[in-house]
Coordinates of C-alpha atoms and ligand atoms in Angstrom, one line a residue:
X244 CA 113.3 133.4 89.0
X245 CA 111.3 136.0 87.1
X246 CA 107.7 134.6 85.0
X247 CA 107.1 134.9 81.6
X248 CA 103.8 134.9 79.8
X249 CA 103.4 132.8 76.7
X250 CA 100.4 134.1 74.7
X251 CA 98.9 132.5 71.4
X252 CA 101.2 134.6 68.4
X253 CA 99.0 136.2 64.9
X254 CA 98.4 132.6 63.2
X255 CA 96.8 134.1 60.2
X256 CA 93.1 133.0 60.1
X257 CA 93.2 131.1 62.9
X258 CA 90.7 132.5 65.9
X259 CA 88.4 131.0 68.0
X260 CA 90.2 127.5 67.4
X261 CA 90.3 124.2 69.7
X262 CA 93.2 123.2 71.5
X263 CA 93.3 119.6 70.4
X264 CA 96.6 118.6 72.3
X265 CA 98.3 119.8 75.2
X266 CA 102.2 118.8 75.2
X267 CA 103.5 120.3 78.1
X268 CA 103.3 119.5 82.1
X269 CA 103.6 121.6 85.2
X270 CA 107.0 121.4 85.9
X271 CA 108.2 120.5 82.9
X272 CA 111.5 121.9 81.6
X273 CA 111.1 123.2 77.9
X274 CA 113.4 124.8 75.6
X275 CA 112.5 128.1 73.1
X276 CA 110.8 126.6 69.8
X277 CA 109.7 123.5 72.0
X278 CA 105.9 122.7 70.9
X279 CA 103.3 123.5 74.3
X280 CA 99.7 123.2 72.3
X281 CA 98.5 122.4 68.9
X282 CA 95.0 124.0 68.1
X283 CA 93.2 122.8 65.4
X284 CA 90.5 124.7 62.5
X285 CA 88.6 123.0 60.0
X286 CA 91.4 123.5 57.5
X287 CA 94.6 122.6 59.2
X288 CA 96.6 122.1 62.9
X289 CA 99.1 124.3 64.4
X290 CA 101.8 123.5 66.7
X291 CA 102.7 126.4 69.3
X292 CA 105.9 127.1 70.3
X293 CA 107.3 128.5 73.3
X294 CA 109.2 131.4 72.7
X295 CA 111.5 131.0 75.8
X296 CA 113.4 128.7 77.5
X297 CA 112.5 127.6 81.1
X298 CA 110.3 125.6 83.5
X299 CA 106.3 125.1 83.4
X300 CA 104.9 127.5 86.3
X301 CA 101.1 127.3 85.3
X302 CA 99.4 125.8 82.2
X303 CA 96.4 128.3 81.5
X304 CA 94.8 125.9 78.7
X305 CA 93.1 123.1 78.7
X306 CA 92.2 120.3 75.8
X307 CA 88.6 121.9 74.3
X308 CA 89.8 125.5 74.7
X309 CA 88.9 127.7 72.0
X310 CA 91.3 130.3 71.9
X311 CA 92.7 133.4 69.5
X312 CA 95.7 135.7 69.0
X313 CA 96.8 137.0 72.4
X314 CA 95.3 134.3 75.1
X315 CA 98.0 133.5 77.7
X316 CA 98.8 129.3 76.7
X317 CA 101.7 129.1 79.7
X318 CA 103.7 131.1 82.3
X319 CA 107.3 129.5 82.7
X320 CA 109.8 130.5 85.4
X321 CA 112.7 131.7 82.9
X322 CA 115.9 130.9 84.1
X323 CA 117.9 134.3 85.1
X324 CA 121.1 134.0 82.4
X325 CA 118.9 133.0 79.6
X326 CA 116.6 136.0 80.5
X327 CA 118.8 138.5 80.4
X328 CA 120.5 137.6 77.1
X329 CA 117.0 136.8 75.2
X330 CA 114.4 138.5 76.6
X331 CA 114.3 142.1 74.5
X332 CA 115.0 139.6 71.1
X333 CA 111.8 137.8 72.1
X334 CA 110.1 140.9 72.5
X335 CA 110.8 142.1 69.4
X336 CA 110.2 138.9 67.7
X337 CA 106.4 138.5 69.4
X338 CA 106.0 142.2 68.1
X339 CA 106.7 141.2 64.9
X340 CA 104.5 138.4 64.5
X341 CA 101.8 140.8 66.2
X342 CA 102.0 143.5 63.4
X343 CA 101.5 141.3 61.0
X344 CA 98.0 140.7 62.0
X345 CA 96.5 142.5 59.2
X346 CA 98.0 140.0 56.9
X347 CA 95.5 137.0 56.0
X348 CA 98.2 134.5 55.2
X349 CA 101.5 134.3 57.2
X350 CA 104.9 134.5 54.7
X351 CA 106.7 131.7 54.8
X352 CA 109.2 134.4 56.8
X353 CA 107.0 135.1 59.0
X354 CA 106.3 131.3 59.9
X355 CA 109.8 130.7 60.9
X356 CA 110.1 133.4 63.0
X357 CA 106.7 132.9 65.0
X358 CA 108.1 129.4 64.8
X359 CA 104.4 128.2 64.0
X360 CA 104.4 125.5 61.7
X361 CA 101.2 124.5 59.7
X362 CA 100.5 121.0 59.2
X363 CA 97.4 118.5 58.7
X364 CA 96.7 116.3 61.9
X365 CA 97.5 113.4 59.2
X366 CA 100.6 114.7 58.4
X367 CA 101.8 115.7 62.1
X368 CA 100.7 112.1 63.5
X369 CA 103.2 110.7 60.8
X370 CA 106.1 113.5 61.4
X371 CA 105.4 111.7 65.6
X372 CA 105.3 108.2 64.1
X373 CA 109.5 108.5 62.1
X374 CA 110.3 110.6 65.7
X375 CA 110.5 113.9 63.7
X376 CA 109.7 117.2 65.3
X377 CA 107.2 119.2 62.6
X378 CA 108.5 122.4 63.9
X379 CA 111.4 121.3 62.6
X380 CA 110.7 120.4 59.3
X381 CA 110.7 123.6 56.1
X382 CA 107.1 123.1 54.6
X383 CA 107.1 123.2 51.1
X384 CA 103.4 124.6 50.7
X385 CA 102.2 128.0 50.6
X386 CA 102.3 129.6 53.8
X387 CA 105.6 126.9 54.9
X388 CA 103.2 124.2 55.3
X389 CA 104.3 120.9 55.3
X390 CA 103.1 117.6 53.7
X391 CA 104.2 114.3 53.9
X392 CA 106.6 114.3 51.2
X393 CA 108.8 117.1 53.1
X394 CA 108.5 114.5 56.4
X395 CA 110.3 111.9 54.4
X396 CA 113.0 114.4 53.1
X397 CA 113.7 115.6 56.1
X398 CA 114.2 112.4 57.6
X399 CA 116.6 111.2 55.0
X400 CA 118.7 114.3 55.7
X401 CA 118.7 113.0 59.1
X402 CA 121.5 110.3 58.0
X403 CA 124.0 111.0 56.3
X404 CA 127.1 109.5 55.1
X405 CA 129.8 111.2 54.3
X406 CA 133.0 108.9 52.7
X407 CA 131.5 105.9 54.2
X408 CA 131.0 106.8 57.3
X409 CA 127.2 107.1 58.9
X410 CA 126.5 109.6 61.0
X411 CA 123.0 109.1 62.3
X412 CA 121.3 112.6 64.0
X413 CA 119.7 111.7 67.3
X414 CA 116.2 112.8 67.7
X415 CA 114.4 114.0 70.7
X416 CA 111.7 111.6 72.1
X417 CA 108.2 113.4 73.2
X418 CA 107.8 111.1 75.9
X419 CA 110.5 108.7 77.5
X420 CA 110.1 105.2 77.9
X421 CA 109.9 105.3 81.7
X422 CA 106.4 107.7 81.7
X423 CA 104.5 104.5 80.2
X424 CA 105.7 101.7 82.8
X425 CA 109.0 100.2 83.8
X426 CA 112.2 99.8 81.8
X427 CA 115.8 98.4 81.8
X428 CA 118.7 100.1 80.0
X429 CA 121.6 97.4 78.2
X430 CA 124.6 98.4 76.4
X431 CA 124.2 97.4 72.6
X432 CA 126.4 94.4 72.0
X433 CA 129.6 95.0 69.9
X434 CA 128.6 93.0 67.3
X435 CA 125.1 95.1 66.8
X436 CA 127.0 98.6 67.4
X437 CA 129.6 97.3 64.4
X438 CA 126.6 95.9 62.3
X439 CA 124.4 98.8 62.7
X440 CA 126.1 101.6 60.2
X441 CA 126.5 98.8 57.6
X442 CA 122.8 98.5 57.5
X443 CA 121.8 101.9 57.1
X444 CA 124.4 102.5 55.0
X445 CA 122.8 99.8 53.1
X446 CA 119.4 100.6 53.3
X447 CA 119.5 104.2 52.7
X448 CA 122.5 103.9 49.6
X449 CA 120.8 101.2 47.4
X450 CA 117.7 101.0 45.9
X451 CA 117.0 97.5 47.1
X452 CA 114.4 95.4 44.6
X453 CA 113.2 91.8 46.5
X454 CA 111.7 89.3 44.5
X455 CA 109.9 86.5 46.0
X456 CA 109.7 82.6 44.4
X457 CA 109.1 79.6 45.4
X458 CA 110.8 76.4 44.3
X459 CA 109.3 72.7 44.8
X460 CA 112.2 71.0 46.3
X461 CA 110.5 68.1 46.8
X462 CA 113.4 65.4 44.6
X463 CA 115.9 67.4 46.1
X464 CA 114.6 66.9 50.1
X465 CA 114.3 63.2 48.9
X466 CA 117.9 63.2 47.5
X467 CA 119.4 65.0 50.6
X468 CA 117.7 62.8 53.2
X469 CA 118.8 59.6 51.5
X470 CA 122.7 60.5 51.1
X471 CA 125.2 58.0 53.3
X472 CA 128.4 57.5 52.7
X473 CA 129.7 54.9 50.6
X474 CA 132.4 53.8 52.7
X475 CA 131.2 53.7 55.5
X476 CA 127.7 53.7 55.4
X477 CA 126.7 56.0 57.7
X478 CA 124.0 58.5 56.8
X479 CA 125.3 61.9 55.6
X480 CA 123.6 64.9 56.9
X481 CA 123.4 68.3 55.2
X482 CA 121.0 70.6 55.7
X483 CA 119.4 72.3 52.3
X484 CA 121.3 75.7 52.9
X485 CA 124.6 73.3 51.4
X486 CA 122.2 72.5 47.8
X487 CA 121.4 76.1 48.4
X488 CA 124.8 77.4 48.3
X489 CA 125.9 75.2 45.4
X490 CA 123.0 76.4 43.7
X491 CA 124.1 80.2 43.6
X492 CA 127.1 79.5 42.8
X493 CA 126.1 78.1 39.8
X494 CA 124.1 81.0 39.2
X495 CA 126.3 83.6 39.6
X496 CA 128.5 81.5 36.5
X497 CA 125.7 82.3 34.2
X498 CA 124.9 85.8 35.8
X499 CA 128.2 87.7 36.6
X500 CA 126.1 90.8 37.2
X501 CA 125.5 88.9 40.9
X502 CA 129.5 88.5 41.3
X503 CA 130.3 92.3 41.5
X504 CA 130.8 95.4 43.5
X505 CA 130.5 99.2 42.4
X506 CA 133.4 101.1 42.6
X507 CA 132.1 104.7 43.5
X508 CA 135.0 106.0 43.5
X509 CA 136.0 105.2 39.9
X510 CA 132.3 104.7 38.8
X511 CA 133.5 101.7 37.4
X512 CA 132.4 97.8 37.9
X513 CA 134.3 95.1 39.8
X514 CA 133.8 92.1 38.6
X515 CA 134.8 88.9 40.6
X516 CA 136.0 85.9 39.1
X517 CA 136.2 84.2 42.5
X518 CA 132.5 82.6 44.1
X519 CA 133.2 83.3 47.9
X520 CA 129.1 83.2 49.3
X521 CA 128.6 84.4 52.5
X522 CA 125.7 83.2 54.9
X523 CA 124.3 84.8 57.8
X524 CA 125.0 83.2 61.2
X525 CA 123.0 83.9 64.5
X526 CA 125.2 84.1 67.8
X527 CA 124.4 84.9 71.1
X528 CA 126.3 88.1 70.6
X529 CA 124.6 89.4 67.0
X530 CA 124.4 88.5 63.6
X531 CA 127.7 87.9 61.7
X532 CA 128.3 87.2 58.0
X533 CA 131.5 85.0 56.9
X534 CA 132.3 83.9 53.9
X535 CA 133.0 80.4 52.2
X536 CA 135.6 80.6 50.2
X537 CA 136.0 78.8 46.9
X538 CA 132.6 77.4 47.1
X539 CA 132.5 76.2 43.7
X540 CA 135.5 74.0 44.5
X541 CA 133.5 72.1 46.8
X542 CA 131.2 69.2 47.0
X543 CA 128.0 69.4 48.9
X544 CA 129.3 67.4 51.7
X545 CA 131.9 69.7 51.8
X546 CA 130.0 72.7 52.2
X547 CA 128.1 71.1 54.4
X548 CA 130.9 70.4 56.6
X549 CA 132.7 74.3 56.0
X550 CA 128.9 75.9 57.0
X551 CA 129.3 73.8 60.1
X552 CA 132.9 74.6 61.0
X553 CA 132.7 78.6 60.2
X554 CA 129.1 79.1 62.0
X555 CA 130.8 77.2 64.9
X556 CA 133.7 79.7 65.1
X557 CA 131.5 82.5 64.7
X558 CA 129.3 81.6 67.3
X559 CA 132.8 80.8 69.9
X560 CA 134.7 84.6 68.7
X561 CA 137.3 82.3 67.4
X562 CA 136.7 83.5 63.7
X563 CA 139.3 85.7 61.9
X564 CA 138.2 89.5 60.4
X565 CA 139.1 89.0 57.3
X566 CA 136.3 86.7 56.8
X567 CA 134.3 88.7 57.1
X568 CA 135.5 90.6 53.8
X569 CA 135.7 89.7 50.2
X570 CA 132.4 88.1 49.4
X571 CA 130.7 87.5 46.0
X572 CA 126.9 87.3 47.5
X573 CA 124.7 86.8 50.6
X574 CA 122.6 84.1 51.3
X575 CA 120.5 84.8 55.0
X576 CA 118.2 81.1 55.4
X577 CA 116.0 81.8 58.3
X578 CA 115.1 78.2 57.3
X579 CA 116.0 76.7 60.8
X580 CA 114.0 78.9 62.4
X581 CA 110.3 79.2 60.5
X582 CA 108.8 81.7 58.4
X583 CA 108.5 82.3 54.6
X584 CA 109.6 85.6 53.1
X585 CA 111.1 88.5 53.8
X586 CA 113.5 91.6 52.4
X587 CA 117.1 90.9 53.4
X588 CA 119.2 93.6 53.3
X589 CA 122.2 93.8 50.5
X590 CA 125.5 93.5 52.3
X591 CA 127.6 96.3 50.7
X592 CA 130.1 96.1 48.8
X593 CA 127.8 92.6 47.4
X594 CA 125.3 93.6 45.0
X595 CA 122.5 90.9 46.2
X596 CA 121.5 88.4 48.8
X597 CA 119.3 85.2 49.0
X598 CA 116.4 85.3 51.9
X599 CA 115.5 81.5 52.7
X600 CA 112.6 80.6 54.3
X601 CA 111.3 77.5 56.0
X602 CA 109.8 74.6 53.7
X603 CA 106.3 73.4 53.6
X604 CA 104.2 70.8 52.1
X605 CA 101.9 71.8 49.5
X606 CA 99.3 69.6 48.0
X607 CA 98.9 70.5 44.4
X608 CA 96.8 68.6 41.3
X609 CA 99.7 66.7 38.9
X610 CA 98.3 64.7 36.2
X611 CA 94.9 64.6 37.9
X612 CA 96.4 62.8 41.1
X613 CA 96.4 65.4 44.5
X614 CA 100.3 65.1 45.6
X615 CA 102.3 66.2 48.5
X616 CA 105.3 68.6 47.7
X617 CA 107.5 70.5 49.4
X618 CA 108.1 74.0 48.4
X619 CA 110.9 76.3 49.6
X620 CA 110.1 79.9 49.7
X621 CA 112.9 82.7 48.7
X622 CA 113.4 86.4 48.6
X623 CA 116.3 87.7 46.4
X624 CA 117.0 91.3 46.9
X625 CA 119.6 93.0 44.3
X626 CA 121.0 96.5 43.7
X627 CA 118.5 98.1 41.1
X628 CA 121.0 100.4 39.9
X629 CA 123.4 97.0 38.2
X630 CA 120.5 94.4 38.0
X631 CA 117.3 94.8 36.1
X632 CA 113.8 93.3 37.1
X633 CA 114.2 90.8 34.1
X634 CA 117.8 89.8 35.0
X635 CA 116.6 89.4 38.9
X636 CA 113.9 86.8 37.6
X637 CA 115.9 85.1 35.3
X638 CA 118.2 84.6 38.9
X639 CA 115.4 83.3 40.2
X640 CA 114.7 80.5 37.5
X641 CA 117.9 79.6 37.4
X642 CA 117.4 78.5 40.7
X643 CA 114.5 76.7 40.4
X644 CA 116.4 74.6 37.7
X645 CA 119.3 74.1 40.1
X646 CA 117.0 72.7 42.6
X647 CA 113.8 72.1 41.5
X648 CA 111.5 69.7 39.6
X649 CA 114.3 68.9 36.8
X650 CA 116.6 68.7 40.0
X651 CA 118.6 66.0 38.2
X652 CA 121.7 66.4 40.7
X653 CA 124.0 68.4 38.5
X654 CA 124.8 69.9 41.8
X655 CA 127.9 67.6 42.5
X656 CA 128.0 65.8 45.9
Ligands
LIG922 N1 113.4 74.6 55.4 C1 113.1 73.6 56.3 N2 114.0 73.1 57.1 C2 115.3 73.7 57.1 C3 115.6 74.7 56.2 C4 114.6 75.1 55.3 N3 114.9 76.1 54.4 N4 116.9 75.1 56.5 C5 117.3 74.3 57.5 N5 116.4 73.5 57.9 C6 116.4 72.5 58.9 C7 117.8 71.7 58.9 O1 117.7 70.7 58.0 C8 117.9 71.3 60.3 O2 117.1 70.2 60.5 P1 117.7 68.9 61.2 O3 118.2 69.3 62.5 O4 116.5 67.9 61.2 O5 118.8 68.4 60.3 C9 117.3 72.5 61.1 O6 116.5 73.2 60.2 C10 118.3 73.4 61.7 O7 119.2 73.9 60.7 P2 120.3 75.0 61.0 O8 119.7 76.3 61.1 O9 121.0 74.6 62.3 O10 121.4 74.8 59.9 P3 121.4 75.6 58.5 O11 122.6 74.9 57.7 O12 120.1 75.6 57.8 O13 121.8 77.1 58.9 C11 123.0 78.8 59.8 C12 123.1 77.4 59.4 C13 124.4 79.2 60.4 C14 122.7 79.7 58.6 C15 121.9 79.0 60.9 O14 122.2 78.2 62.0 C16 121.6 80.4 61.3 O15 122.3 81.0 62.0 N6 120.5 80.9 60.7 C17 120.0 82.3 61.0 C18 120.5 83.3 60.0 C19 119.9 84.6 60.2 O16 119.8 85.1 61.4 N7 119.6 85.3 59.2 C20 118.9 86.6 59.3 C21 119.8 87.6 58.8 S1 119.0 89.1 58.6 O17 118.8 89.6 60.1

């Protein structure tokens, strides 16, 4: 296979400047525009591509070099089709880099075709950090360099979603997982492969607002651990997700806004007259969110009993589809588990969801006397473009009514 030099192109002021990274190995198998060094000047850092496809042969440079316009970087053994094909294009284009030497300042033209791309080391360390490629990215600066700002833009062009659908671009890792120790490779569960689009689609289509409270639950725990059953005396148990539920469904009465889906298609507003709340259940095979229907039908021993049955048939596959349609609002309690708050992600076509985290004693001065309570921390996060900051804390009080201090039990049981 014939060898190809690859020398350091006209980088405007840059001469006598230290290699600071070497990204290449011996043996290595790059591809034209593939970064191999990135020197850096006082003012800025440079990463230089190859101008050929091919495999490593020698690495000339080392990290602490100080090199200029000109100095050999690599010699790659070029493979034979590609070379015939590219080799007088790359000639011509390392020429034209080369007479523009006398010019200070590099056009923006000029930068794509040299391929250099001028960034700050800040600014390429965070292009590494989202997995972006900074020869990638068009700098918006003078001279095509690029800032921050045109690393996040080019990453959100990176999904898009066209009538739904999200198409996610794949990116090319600098280094594979297997150069830094040993790894296994899983298939990603159906349930996650499903779930994944939805979240993005999510994340990147609404502007999400989360709003943390906390509510002193303290009468209502006492309420819910004394319930039994008349009849029969035994002791009834309900977790505080049931209260929970109850308690946004009473919410969403007074706040329709909650209780709706945008209609992109018709810019127009659906609003639901139903109160079907869905709730996040773990399973062994991924996260899955059904919905109860009719919740404001129920009792709280009821929904106690329909969280039960439904998390129960999620958790065996036995659960239909369709229930997983048709919701008014989310309600994710991480309660069970631990933790406090945290952003949960809208489910689309719902406009909010609840976050739930675990309760906690507090002791707090009431009436001069130090008292135990039990607060319950929770995160509502709500579609910014139909609910206002105001309207997304009134929410939250309404809550707190529901099942705080002046927790009276309006909640029926
Ligand atoms: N604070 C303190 N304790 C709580 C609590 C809270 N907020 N919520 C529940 N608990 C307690 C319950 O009372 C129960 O205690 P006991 O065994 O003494 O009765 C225990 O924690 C376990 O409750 P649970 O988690 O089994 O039941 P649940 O009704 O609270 O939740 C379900 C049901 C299906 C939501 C839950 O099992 C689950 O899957 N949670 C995870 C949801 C999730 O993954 N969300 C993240 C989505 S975003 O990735």
């Amino acid at each position: 296979m014939p060898s190809k030099d690859i020398l350091v192109p006209n980088i405007g002021d840059f001469k006598d400047v230290e290699v600071i990274e070497v990204l290449v190995k011996a043996g290595q198998k790059i591809k034209k525009n593939d970064s191999l060094i990135t020197i850096e000047s006082d003012k800025s850092s440079v990463e230089v591509p190859s101008t050929s496809d091919g495999i490593i042969e020698k690495i000339n440079i080392k990290i602490g070099d100080k090199v200029s316009e000109g100095d050999l970087i690599v010699t790659v053994n070029v493979e034979s089709k590609m070379d015939v094909k590219e080799k007088p294009l790359q000639k011509n284009k390392i020429k034209e880099v080369v007479s523009k030497k006398s010019d200070p300042v590099p056009s923006p033209v000029a930068q794509s075709t040299s391929g250099v791309k001028l960034a700050s080391p800040k600014v390429r360390k965070f292009a590494r950090e989202l997995g972006a490629n900074v020869t990638q990215i068009q700098g918006s600066q003078r001279s095509g360099r690029v800032t921050e700002d045109d690393v996040k833009k080019f990453v959100k062009s990176q999904v898009s979603v066209n009538q739904g659908k999200v198409e996610i671009k794949k990116y090319k890792d600098e280094y594979t997982h297997e150069e830094f120790g040993e790894i296994e490779i899983k298939e990603m569960p159906r349930v996650k492969k499903l779930s994944g689009p939805q979240l993005v689609r999510s994340w990147t289509e609404i502007p999400h607002v989360t709003q943390h409270d906390e509510i002193d639950i303290t009468e209502m725990e006492q309420f819910r651990t004394s319930l039994f059953d008349h009849f029969t005396g035994e002791k009834i148990s309900v977790t505080p997700l049931a209260f929970i539920t109850r308690a946004v469904v009473n919410a969403l009465k007074d706040f329709p806004n909650f209780n709706c889906s945008i209609d992109t298609n018709q810019n127009k507003i659906v609003y639901k007259k139903y109160y079907h709340v869905g709730f996040a259940v773990d399973t062994p095979h991924g996260l899955m969110v059904p919905k109860l229907r009719d919740v404001d039908q129920m009792n709280i021993k009821e929904i106690g009993d329909e969280l039960r049955r439904v998390s129960r048939e999620c958790r065996d596959l036995k659960i239909n589809k369709k229930e997983f349609f048709g919701g008014s609002m989310t309600i994710s309690s991480l309660g069970g588990i631990g933790g406090t708050f945290f952003t949960p992600i809208i489910n689309p076509p719902e406009v909010a969801i609840l976050g739930v985290g675990k309760s906690f004693d507090r002791l707090v001065r009431i009436k001069g006397q130090i008292v135990s309570r039990k607060i319950l921390p929770i995160s509502l996060s709500y579609d910014h473009r139909i609910i206002d900051g105001a309207e997304g804390a009134r929410f939250c009080v309404h809550l707190n009514k529901s099942l705080g201090k002046d927790f009276a039990f309006k909640l029926a049981v």
